Amino acid sequence: MEESELKPVYLDGEDSTKEMRGTKRKISLASCEACGAEEAKYRCPACLKHSCSLPCVKKHKSDSGCTGVRDKTAFVPLSCFDEMTLLSDYRFLEDSGRLADSITRDRHRLPQQKNQKARILRLGAHRLNLQLRLLPNGFTKSRENTTFFNKRECRFYWHVKLLFPESSTEYRERRVPDNRTLKEILTPYIHPTESEPVKRQKLKVYVRDSFDGVRVFMKVENRKCNSMRYHELALQDTLLDNLRNRTIIEYPVLHVSLRDRCERYVLLEKEVRGGSVTPCSVKTTSIVTEPAIVKSRSSPGGEGEDLEEGEICDSE
């Protein structure tokens, strides 16, 4: 028999692809496992049982106690591993990381040791009249903070961050006692002879001016980004005296700048009335109030002579 006789004959010249095209079959040829009457349309993500409608899905969950949630940790053989399985595993890892991060931010779920440390820090700040604010445990600044309070000495040992914007360098000091002055803290960095050679080379712009041309600032917290203000700190005062009555978030961040390049730091203490502000390099002039001008007043002699405008009586 020839090969042409085995081919099917199509009416009206229809192509074979058109004959094979039709309605799409359901996901399974088996019947519904809940009612057994209709052809299955849905498959449970958890137990892979088939159903035909929403009532059958609810009946299947109530009878078997199935949650309908797919097991994301189920074993998948390598032969069945595809891009969708890889995407599912990636999303599972993202959800796990998000859940772990949310738990670390909840103070009620933190370990007892971390809650105890935060309580001691707040108590020490209250004793020393410091406005200390602690961030949730998930923040980077909270993870970096190594500050602790010594109850016996009633003293903070701070984690201090030093920023040197003129050299684009930053350093971190750990366990800095609050009775050290800022000059003692900066000595290993910008002192002409006592500083470390590597740091001295990086901060040579500051070493050239030494402490006479250096000013230290700390940002004022709880302000908008478009109205940033700074506190100027005294080099001769201790770290505790400089931080007292000022808000600190986790640990102090000190901006070390040169005297002739500190225009970017607008001081909060030098804000004048009317909303205008004064940079740190500009000196404010004192406001002298003029004496009240007496427009018309009788003379003490009782003669009824009026004083000239602007004249002040001798008795005043």
Coordinates of C-alpha atoms in Angstrom, one line a residue:
M1 CA 0.0 0.0 0.0
E2 CA 1.3 3.3 -1.0
E3 CA 2.1 6.0 1.6
S4 CA -0.6 8.4 0.1
E5 CA -3.3 5.9 1.0
L6 CA -2.4 6.0 4.7
K7 CA -3.0 9.8 5.0
P8 CA -6.4 11.0 6.2
V9 CA -8.6 12.9 3.9
Y10 CA -9.7 16.4 5.0
L11 CA -12.9 18.1 3.8
D12 CA -12.9 21.4 2.0
G13 CA -9.1 21.4 1.9
E14 CA -8.7 22.0 5.6
D15 CA -5.2 21.7 6.9
S16 CA -4.3 19.0 9.4
T17 CA -3.3 21.7 12.0
K18 CA -6.9 23.1 11.9
E19 CA -8.3 19.6 12.5
M20 CA -6.1 19.1 15.5
R21 CA -7.0 22.5 16.9
G22 CA -9.9 22.5 19.4
T23 CA -10.9 23.2 22.9
K24 CA -8.2 22.9 25.5
R25 CA -8.4 19.8 27.7
K26 CA -8.6 20.1 31.5
I27 CA -5.6 19.5 33.7
S28 CA -6.7 16.0 34.4
L29 CA -8.7 13.3 32.7
A30 CA -9.8 11.9 36.0
S31 CA -13.0 12.7 37.7
C32 CA -13.5 14.9 40.7
E33 CA -12.3 13.2 43.9
A34 CA -14.9 15.0 46.0
C35 CA -18.2 14.3 44.1
G36 CA -17.0 11.9 41.5
A37 CA -19.5 13.1 38.9
E38 CA -17.7 15.9 37.0
E39 CA -14.4 16.1 35.3
A40 CA -11.7 17.6 37.5
K41 CA -10.7 21.3 36.9
Y42 CA -8.5 22.1 39.9
R43 CA -5.7 20.5 41.8
C44 CA -5.0 21.1 45.5
P45 CA -1.5 22.7 46.0
A46 CA -1.0 20.8 49.2
C47 CA -2.2 17.2 48.6
L48 CA -2.5 17.3 44.8
K49 CA -6.1 16.0 44.8
H50 CA -8.4 17.0 42.0
S51 CA -11.8 18.8 42.3
C52 CA -14.3 20.4 39.9
S53 CA -15.8 23.4 41.7
L54 CA -15.5 25.6 44.7
P55 CA -18.0 23.6 46.8
C56 CA -16.0 20.5 46.1
V57 CA -12.8 22.3 47.2
K58 CA -14.3 23.3 50.5
K59 CA -15.7 19.8 51.0
H60 CA -12.3 18.3 50.4
K61 CA -10.7 20.6 52.9
S62 CA -13.3 20.0 55.6
D63 CA -13.2 16.2 55.1
S64 CA -9.5 15.7 55.0
G65 CA -8.4 18.7 57.1
C66 CA -6.1 19.9 54.3
T67 CA -5.0 23.5 54.5
G68 CA -4.6 24.0 50.7
V69 CA -1.2 25.6 51.2
R70 CA 1.7 24.3 49.1
D71 CA 4.6 22.7 51.0
K72 CA 7.5 24.9 49.9
T73 CA 10.1 22.5 51.4
A74 CA 8.8 19.4 49.7
F75 CA 11.4 17.3 47.9
V76 CA 11.6 17.8 44.2
P77 CA 13.7 15.4 42.1
L78 CA 16.3 16.8 39.8
S79 CA 14.5 15.5 36.8
C80 CA 11.5 17.7 37.7
F81 CA 13.4 20.8 38.7
D82 CA 12.6 23.7 36.4
E83 CA 12.6 27.5 36.5
M84 CA 9.4 27.7 38.4
T85 CA 10.8 25.5 41.1
L86 CA 13.9 27.7 41.3
L87 CA 11.7 30.8 41.5
S88 CA 9.7 29.2 44.3
D89 CA 12.8 28.5 46.3
Y90 CA 14.1 32.0 45.8
R91 CA 10.8 33.5 47.1
F92 CA 10.8 31.1 50.0
L93 CA 14.3 32.4 51.1
E94 CA 13.1 36.0 50.7
D95 CA 10.0 35.3 52.9
S96 CA 12.2 33.6 55.5
G97 CA 14.6 36.6 55.7
R98 CA 11.7 39.0 55.9
L99 CA 10.1 37.0 58.8
A100 CA 13.4 36.8 60.7
D101 CA 13.9 40.6 60.3
S102 CA 10.4 41.4 61.5
I103 CA 11.0 39.2 64.6
T104 CA 14.2 41.0 65.5
R105 CA 12.4 44.4 65.2
D106 CA 9.8 43.3 67.7
R107 CA 11.0 44.2 71.2
H108 CA 8.7 41.7 72.9
R109 CA 10.4 38.8 70.9
L110 CA 13.9 39.9 71.5
P111 CA 16.1 37.7 73.8
Q112 CA 16.2 38.6 77.4
Q113 CA 19.8 39.6 77.2
K114 CA 19.2 42.3 74.6
N115 CA 16.2 43.7 76.5
Q116 CA 18.3 43.9 79.6
K117 CA 21.1 45.8 77.8
A118 CA 18.6 48.3 76.4
R119 CA 17.0 48.8 79.8
I120 CA 20.4 49.5 81.4
L121 CA 21.4 52.0 78.7
R122 CA 18.1 53.9 79.2
L123 CA 18.5 53.9 82.9
G124 CA 22.1 55.2 82.7
A125 CA 21.1 57.9 80.2
H126 CA 18.3 59.0 82.6
R127 CA 20.8 59.3 85.5
L128 CA 23.3 61.4 83.5
N129 CA 20.6 63.6 81.9
L130 CA 21.2 62.2 78.4
Q131 CA 18.5 61.9 75.8
L132 CA 19.4 58.5 74.4
R133 CA 17.3 56.9 71.7
L134 CA 17.7 53.2 70.7
L135 CA 16.6 51.8 67.3
P136 CA 15.1 48.4 66.7
N137 CA 17.5 45.6 66.5
G138 CA 17.2 45.2 62.7
F139 CA 18.8 48.6 61.9
T140 CA 22.5 48.8 60.9
K141 CA 23.3 51.4 63.5
S142 CA 21.8 49.2 66.2
R143 CA 23.9 46.2 65.1
E144 CA 27.1 48.3 65.1
N145 CA 26.6 49.9 68.5
T146 CA 28.9 48.6 71.2
T147 CA 28.0 51.2 73.9
F148 CA 27.5 49.9 77.4
F149 CA 26.9 51.5 80.8
N150 CA 29.0 50.6 83.8
K151 CA 26.8 50.6 86.9
R152 CA 29.6 50.5 89.4
E153 CA 31.4 53.5 87.9
C154 CA 28.1 55.2 86.7
R155 CA 29.8 55.9 83.4
F156 CA 29.2 55.3 79.7
Y157 CA 31.7 53.6 77.4
W158 CA 30.6 54.9 74.1
H159 CA 30.9 53.7 70.6
V160 CA 32.0 56.8 68.7
K161 CA 32.1 57.4 65.0
L162 CA 34.5 60.1 63.7
L163 CA 33.9 61.7 60.3
F164 CA 36.7 63.7 58.6
P165 CA 34.9 65.2 55.5
E166 CA 38.0 67.1 54.3
S167 CA 39.9 63.8 53.9
S168 CA 36.8 61.6 53.0
T169 CA 37.7 59.3 55.9
E170 CA 35.9 57.9 58.9
Y171 CA 37.0 56.0 62.0
R172 CA 35.2 54.2 64.8
E173 CA 36.3 54.2 68.4
R174 CA 35.0 51.5 70.8
R175 CA 34.7 51.8 74.6
V176 CA 35.5 55.5 74.9
P177 CA 34.8 56.6 78.5
D178 CA 32.6 59.6 78.8
N179 CA 35.2 61.4 81.0
R180 CA 37.7 61.8 78.1
T181 CA 37.9 65.1 76.4
L182 CA 37.4 65.5 72.7
K183 CA 41.0 66.6 72.4
E184 CA 42.2 63.4 74.0
I185 CA 39.9 61.4 71.6
L186 CA 41.3 63.2 68.5
T187 CA 45.0 63.1 69.6
P188 CA 45.7 59.7 68.0
Y189 CA 44.4 61.1 64.7
I190 CA 45.5 64.7 64.2
H191 CA 48.3 65.4 66.7
P192 CA 51.5 66.3 64.8
T193 CA 53.7 64.0 66.8
E194 CA 51.5 61.7 69.0
S195 CA 49.2 60.5 66.2
E196 CA 49.7 57.2 64.4
P197 CA 51.7 57.5 61.2
V198 CA 49.1 55.9 58.9
K199 CA 46.3 58.0 60.2
R200 CA 48.5 61.1 60.2
Q201 CA 49.2 60.6 56.5
K202 CA 45.5 60.2 55.7
L203 CA 44.6 63.2 57.8
K204 CA 47.5 65.5 56.9
V205 CA 45.1 68.3 56.1
Y206 CA 44.0 68.3 59.8
V207 CA 47.5 67.6 61.1
R208 CA 48.8 70.8 59.4
D209 CA 46.4 73.0 61.4
S210 CA 46.5 70.8 64.6
F211 CA 43.8 71.6 67.2
D212 CA 43.8 75.4 66.6
G213 CA 42.1 75.1 63.2
V214 CA 39.7 72.2 64.0
R215 CA 36.1 72.4 65.0
V216 CA 33.8 69.5 66.0
F217 CA 30.1 69.3 65.3
M218 CA 27.3 66.9 66.0
K219 CA 24.0 66.8 64.1
V220 CA 20.8 67.8 65.8
E221 CA 18.4 64.8 65.6
N222 CA 14.7 64.7 65.0
R223 CA 14.7 67.4 62.3
K224 CA 13.7 67.5 58.7
C225 CA 16.3 66.7 56.0
N226 CA 15.9 70.2 54.5
S227 CA 16.6 71.9 57.8
M228 CA 19.6 70.1 59.2
R229 CA 21.3 71.9 62.2
Y230 CA 24.4 71.1 64.2
H231 CA 25.7 71.5 67.7
E232 CA 29.3 72.8 68.1
L233 CA 31.3 70.8 70.7
A234 CA 34.1 72.1 72.9
L235 CA 37.4 70.3 72.5
Q236 CA 38.4 71.0 76.1
D237 CA 35.2 69.5 77.6
T238 CA 34.6 65.9 78.3
L239 CA 32.4 63.7 76.1
L240 CA 29.7 63.6 78.8
D241 CA 29.6 67.4 79.0
N242 CA 29.2 67.8 75.3
L243 CA 26.4 65.2 75.1
R244 CA 24.4 66.3 78.1
N245 CA 20.9 67.6 77.2
R246 CA 21.3 66.5 73.6
T247 CA 19.6 63.7 71.7
I248 CA 21.8 60.8 70.7
I249 CA 20.6 58.0 68.5
E250 CA 22.4 54.8 69.5
Y251 CA 25.9 56.4 69.6
P252 CA 27.4 59.9 68.9
V253 CA 28.6 60.7 65.4
L254 CA 31.2 63.6 65.4
H255 CA 32.0 65.7 62.4
V256 CA 35.5 67.0 62.5
S257 CA 36.0 70.0 60.2
L258 CA 38.5 72.7 59.6
R259 CA 37.8 76.2 60.8
D260 CA 37.9 77.8 57.3
R261 CA 35.7 75.1 55.7
C262 CA 32.8 74.8 58.1
E263 CA 30.2 76.8 56.2
R264 CA 28.1 73.6 55.6
Y265 CA 27.4 73.3 59.3
V266 CA 24.6 75.6 60.3
L267 CA 24.5 75.9 64.1
L268 CA 21.2 75.6 66.0
E269 CA 22.4 77.9 68.7
K270 CA 22.8 80.8 66.2
E271 CA 19.3 80.8 64.7
V272 CA 17.9 84.4 64.9
R273 CA 14.3 85.4 65.1
G274 CA 12.4 85.5 61.9
G275 CA 13.4 82.1 60.7
S276 CA 16.8 83.1 59.2
V277 CA 19.9 81.1 60.2
T278 CA 23.5 81.9 60.6
P279 CA 26.3 79.6 59.4
C280 CA 29.1 78.7 61.9
S281 CA 31.6 81.0 60.2
V282 CA 29.5 84.2 60.4
K283 CA 29.5 86.0 63.7
T284 CA 26.1 87.3 64.9
T285 CA 25.8 90.9 66.1
S286 CA 24.0 91.6 69.4
I287 CA 20.7 93.3 69.1
V288 CA 20.4 96.6 71.1
T289 CA 17.0 97.8 71.9
E290 CA 16.5 101.5 71.6
P291 CA 14.9 103.3 74.6
A292 CA 11.2 104.1 74.3
I293 CA 10.4 107.4 72.7
V294 CA 8.1 109.7 74.6
K295 CA 6.0 111.6 72.2
S296 CA 4.1 113.9 74.6
R297 CA 4.4 114.2 78.4
S298 CA 4.0 117.0 80.9
S299 CA 7.1 118.4 82.6
P300 CA 7.6 117.6 86.3
G301 CA 7.3 121.2 87.2
G302 CA 3.6 121.1 86.4
E303 CA 3.7 124.0 84.0
G304 CA 2.1 121.9 81.3
E305 CA 5.0 122.2 78.9
D306 CA 5.2 119.2 76.6
L307 CA 8.5 117.5 76.0
E308 CA 9.8 117.4 72.5
E309 CA 9.5 114.2 70.5
G310 CA 12.3 111.8 71.4
E311 CA 13.2 113.6 74.7
I312 CA 13.4 111.6 77.9
C313 CA 12.5 113.0 81.3
D314 CA 15.3 113.5 83.8
S315 CA 13.5 111.5 86.4
E316 CA 13.7 108.4 84.1

